[in-house]
Short mmCIF file of C-alpha atoms in Angstrom, two decimals:
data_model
loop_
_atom_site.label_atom_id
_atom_site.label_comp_id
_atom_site.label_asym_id
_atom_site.label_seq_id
_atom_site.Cartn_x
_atom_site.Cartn_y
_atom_site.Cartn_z
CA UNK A 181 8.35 21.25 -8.30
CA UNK A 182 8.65 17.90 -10.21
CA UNK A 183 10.18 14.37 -8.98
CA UNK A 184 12.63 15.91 -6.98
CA UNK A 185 10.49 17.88 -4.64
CA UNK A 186 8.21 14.78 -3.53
CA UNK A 187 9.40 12.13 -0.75
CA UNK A 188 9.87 9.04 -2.27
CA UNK A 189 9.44 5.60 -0.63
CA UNK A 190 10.49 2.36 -2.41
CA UNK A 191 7.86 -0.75 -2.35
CA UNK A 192 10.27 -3.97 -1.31
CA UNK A 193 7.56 -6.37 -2.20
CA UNK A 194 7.71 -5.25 -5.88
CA UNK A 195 10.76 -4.02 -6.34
CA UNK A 196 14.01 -5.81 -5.15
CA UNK A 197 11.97 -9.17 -5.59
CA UNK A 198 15.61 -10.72 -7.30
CA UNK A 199 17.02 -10.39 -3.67
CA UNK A 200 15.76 -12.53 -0.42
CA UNK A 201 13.40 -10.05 1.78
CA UNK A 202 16.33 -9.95 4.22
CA UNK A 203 18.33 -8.09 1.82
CA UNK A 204 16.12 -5.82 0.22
CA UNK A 205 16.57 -2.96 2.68
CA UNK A 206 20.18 -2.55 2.32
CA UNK A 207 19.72 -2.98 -1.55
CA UNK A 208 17.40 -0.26 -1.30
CA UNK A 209 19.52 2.23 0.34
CA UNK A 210 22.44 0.94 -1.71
CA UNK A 211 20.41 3.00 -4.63
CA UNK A 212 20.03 6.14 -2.63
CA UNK A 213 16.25 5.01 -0.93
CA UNK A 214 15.93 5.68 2.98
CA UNK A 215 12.23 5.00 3.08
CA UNK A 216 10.51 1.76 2.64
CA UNK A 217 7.45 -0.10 2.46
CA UNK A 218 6.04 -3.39 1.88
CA UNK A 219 3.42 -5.69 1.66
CA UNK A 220 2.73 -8.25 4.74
CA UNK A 221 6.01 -10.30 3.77
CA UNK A 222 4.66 -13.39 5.26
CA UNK A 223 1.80 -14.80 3.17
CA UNK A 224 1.35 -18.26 4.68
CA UNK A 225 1.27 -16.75 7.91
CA UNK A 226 -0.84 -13.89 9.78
CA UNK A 227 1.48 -14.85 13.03
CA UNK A 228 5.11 -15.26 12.04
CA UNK A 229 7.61 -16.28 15.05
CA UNK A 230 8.77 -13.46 16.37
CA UNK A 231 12.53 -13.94 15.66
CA UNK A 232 11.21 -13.63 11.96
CA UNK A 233 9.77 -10.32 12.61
CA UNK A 234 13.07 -8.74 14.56
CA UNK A 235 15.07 -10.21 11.76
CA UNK A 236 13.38 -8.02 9.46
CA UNK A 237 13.24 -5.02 12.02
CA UNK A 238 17.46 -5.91 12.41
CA UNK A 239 17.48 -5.65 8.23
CA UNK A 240 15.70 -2.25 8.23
CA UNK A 241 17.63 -0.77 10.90
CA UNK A 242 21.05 -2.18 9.99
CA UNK A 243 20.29 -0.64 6.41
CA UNK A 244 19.02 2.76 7.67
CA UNK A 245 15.50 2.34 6.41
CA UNK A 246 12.53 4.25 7.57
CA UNK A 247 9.37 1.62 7.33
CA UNK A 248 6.67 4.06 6.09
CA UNK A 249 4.14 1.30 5.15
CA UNK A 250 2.91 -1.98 6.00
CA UNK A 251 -0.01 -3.97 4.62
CA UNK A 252 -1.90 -6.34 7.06
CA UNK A 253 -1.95 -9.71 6.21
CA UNK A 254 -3.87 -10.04 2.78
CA UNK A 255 -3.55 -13.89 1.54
CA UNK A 256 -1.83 -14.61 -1.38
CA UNK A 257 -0.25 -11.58 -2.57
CA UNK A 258 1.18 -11.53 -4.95
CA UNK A 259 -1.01 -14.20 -6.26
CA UNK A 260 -4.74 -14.40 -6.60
CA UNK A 261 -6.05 -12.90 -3.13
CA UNK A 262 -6.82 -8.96 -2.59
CA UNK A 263 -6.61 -9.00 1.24
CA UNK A 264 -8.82 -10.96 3.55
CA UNK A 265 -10.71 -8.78 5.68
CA UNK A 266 -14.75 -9.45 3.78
CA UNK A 267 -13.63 -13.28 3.29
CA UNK A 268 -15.80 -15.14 5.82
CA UNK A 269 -14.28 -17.99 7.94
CA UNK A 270 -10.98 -18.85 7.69
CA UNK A 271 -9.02 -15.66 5.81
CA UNK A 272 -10.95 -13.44 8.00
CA UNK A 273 -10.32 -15.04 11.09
CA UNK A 274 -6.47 -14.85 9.81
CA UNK A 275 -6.80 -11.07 9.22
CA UNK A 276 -7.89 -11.22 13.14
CA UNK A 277 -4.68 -12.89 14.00
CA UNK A 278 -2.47 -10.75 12.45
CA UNK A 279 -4.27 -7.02 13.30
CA UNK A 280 -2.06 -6.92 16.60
CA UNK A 281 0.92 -8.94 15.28
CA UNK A 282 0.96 -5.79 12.55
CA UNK A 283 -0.27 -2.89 14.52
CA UNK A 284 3.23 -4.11 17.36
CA UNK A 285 5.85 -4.45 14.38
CA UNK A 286 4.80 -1.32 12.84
CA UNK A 287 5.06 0.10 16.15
CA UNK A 288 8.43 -1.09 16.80
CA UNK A 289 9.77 -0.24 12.70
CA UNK A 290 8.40 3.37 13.54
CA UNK A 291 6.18 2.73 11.24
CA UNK A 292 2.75 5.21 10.81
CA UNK A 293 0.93 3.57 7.80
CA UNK A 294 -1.28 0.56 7.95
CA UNK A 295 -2.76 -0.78 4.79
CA UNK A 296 -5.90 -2.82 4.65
CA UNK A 297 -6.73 -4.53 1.50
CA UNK A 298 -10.10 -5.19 1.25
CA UNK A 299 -10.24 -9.15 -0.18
CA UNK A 300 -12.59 -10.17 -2.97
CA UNK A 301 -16.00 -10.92 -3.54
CA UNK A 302 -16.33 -15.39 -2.97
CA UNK A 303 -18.94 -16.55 -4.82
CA UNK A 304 -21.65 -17.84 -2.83
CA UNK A 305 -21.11 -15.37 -0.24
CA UNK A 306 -24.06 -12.10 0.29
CA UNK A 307 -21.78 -9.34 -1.18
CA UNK A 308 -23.81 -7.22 2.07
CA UNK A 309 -22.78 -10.16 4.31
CA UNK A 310 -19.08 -9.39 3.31
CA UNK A 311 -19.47 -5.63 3.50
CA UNK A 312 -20.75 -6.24 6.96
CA UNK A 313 -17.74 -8.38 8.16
CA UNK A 314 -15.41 -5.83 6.46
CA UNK A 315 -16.47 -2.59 8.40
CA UNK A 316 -15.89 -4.95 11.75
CA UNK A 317 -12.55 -6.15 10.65
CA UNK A 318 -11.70 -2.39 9.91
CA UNK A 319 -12.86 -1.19 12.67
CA UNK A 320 -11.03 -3.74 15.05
CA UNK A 321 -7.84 -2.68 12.52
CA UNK A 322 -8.42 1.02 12.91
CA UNK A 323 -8.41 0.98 16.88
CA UNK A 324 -5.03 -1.13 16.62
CA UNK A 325 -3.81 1.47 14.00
CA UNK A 326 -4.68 4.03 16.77
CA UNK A 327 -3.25 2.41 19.71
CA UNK A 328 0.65 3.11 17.52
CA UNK A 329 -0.35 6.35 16.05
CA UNK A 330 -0.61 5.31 12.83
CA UNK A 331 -3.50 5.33 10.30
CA UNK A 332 -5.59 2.88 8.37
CA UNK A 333 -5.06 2.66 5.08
CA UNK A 334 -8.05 1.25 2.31
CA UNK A 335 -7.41 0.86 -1.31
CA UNK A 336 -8.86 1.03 -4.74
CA UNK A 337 -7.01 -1.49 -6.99
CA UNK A 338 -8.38 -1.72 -10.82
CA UNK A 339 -11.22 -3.91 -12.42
CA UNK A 340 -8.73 -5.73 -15.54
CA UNK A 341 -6.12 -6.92 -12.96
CA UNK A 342 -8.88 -7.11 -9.52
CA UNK A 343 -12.11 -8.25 -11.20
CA UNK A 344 -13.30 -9.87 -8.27
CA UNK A 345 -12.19 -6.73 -6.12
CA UNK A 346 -15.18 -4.85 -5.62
CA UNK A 347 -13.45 -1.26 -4.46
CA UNK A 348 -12.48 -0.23 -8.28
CA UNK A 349 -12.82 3.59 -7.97
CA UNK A 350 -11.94 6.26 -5.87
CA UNK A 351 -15.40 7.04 -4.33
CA UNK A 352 -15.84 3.30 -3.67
CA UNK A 353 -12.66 3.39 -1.21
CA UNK A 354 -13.71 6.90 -0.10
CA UNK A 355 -17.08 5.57 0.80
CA UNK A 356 -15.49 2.56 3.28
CA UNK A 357 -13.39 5.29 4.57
CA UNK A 358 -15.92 7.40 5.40
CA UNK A 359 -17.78 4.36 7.64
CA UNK A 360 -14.93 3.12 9.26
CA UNK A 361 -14.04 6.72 10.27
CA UNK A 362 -17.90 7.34 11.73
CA UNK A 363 -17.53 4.15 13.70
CA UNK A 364 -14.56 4.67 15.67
CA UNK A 365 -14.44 8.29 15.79
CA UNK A 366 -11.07 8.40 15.55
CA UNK A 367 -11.08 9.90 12.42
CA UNK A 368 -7.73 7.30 11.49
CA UNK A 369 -8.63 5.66 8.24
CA UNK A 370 -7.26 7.13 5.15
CA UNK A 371 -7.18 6.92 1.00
CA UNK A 372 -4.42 4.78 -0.13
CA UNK A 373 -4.51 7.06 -3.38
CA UNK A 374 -2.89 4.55 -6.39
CA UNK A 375 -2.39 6.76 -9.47
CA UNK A 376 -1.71 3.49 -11.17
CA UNK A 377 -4.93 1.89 -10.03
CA UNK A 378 -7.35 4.55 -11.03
CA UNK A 379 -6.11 5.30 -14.05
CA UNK A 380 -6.43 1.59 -14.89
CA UNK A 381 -10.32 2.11 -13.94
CA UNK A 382 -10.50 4.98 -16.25
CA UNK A 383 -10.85 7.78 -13.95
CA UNK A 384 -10.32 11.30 -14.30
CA UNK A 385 -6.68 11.74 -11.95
CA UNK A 386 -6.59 15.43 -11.87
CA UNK A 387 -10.37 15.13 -10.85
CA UNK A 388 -10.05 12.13 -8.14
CA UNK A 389 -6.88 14.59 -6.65
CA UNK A 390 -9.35 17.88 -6.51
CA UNK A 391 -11.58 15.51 -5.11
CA UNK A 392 -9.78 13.45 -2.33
CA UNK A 393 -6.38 14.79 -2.05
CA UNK A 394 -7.36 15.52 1.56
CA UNK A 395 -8.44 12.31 2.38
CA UNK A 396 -5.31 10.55 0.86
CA UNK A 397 -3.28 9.02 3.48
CA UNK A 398 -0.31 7.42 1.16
CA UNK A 399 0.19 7.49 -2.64
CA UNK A 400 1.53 4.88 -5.00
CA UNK A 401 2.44 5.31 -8.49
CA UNK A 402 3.51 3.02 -11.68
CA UNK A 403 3.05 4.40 -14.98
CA UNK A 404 0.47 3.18 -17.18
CA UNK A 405 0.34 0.83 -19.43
CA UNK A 406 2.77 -1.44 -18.10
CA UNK A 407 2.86 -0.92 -14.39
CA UNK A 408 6.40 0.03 -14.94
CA UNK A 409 8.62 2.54 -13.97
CA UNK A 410 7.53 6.44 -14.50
CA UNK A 411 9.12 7.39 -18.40
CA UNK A 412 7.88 3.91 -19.31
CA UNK A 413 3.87 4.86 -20.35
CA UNK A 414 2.04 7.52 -21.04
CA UNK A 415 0.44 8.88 -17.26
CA UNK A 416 1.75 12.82 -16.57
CA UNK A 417 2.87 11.59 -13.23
CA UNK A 418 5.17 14.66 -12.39
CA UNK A 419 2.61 16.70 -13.15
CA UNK A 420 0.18 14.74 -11.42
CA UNK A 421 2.05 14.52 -8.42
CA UNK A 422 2.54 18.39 -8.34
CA UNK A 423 -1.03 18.64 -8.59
CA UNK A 424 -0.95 16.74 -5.46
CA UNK A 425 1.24 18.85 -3.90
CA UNK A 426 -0.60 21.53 -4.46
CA UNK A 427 -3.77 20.23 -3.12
CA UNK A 428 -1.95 20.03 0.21
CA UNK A 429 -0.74 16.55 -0.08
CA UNK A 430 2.24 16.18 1.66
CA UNK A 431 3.00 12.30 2.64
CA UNK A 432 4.96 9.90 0.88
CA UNK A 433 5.14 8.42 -2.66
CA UNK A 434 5.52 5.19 -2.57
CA UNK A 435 7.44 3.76 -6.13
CA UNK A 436 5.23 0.74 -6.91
CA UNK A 437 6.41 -0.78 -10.30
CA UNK A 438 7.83 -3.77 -11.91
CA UNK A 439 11.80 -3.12 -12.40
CA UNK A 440 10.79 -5.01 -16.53
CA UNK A 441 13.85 -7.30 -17.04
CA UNK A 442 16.49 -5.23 -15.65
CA UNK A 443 17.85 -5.50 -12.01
CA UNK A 444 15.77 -3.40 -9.77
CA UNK A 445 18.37 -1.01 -8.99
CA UNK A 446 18.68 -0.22 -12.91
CA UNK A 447 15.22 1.00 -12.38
CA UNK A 448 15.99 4.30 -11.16
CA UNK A 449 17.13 6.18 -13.94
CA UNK A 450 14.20 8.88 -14.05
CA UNK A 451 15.09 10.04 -10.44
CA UNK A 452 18.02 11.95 -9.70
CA UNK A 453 20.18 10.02 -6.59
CA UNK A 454 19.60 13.52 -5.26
CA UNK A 455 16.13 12.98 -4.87
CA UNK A 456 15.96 9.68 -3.47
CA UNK A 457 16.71 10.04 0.10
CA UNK A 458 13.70 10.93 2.46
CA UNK A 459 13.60 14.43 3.60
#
């Protein structure tokens, strides 16, 4: 048990950030990683060109990187947007664009994991009117998911850093799962389970894990306070990650934490190089 008996993915759009995306994969598996994820690198765009998109597929294969997750396109992020799927008009429309654009490169990175952030609440807008667009826009993203064999992901993110975010707790997230799920029937959309996040909203992890650990398609972690590396706050994360384990979790861990002001790959320190390649 512990850190060396999970498989470990490392987030590129978090970590690595010193480098250009280009060169994040090889950096990456320079420090032992062989599995990857990110969020939609392109955050002007829902529709890159596609010589954009097979450069990036060229970096991850040259590199010997297993893509394990991929947000759709979510805005500005990093920057004040939480995804764009229950923003009426234009950032939905752009989460439209790029369902297919997302679905084909994850398809062609090998790539099983499809994460959906769910956008904030705009003022002005009927918070029902947004929940309403959102279940269509995750619908049209879980069929897509399902045409590659991968699964749709929906998040919880935390209240302090996401006020305007309105899926703040576990059964929040659960509760969008469970309607996207009954409306496509392909049974597809999964927890993205953030340690981080939820322990930022106060909730009970060992409880949310009894709970949900089933219904957890990915995992994130970043210890807390700080978002920084695990060792660097107070959570119990091997433990809590164990705990995981043993409620029959078995997918990947996804290391999603600022580096603080060292280099990235100095960031590593609490996990054996043993431990870091996927098995």
């Amino acid at each position: 048990m512990g850190y060396p008996d999970q498989r470990f993915d490392v987030n590129l759009s978090i970590l690595f950030t010193e480098l250009p995306l280009l060169e994040r994969p090889a950096a990456a598996a320079a420090a032992g990683f062989t599995a990857v994820e990110l969020w939609w690198p392109w955050i002007e765009t829902p529709t890159p060109p596609q010589a954009e998109l097979d450069a990036l597929k060229k970096a991850l294969d040259d590199a010997g990187t297993q893509l394990v997750g991929l947000n759709f396109y979510a805005g500005q992020l990093p920057g004040p947007d939480r995804g764009a799927l229950s923003v009426p008009g234009t950032e939905s429309d752009r989460f439209r664009a790029n369902i297919e654009v997302a679905a084909d490169f994850a398809a062609s990175a090998g790539c099983t994991a499809l994460n959906a952030l769910y956008g904030n609440r705009v003022e002005g807008a009927d918070p029902q009117v947004q929940d309403t667009l959102a279940l269509e826009n995750l619908v049209l993203a879980a069929r897509a998911a399902d045409r590659v064999g991968a699964i749709l992901l929906v998040e919880t993110l935390n209240k302090p850093e996401s006020p305007l975010y309105p899926l703040v707790s576990a059964p929040a997230a659960i509760e969008v799962v469970d309607k996207v799920n009954a409306a496509t029937g392909f049974g597809n959309a999964k927890f993205l389970l953030d340690l981080y996040h939820l322990s930022m909203n106060g909730e009970d992890l060992s409880q949310v894990i009894k709970a949900y650990a089933a219904k957890a398609g990915h995992v994130q972690i970043a210890d807390n306070p700080g978002r920084g590396a695990p060792g660097t706050g107070s959570l119990p994360l091997e433990r809590l990650l164990d705990e995981l384990k043993d409620a029959g979790y078995a997918g990947w861990v996804g290391l999603e934490y600022k580096p603080g002001d060292r280099p990235s790959a100095d960031s590593f320190d609490w996990l054996p190089a043993s431990a870091r390649a996927a098995r």
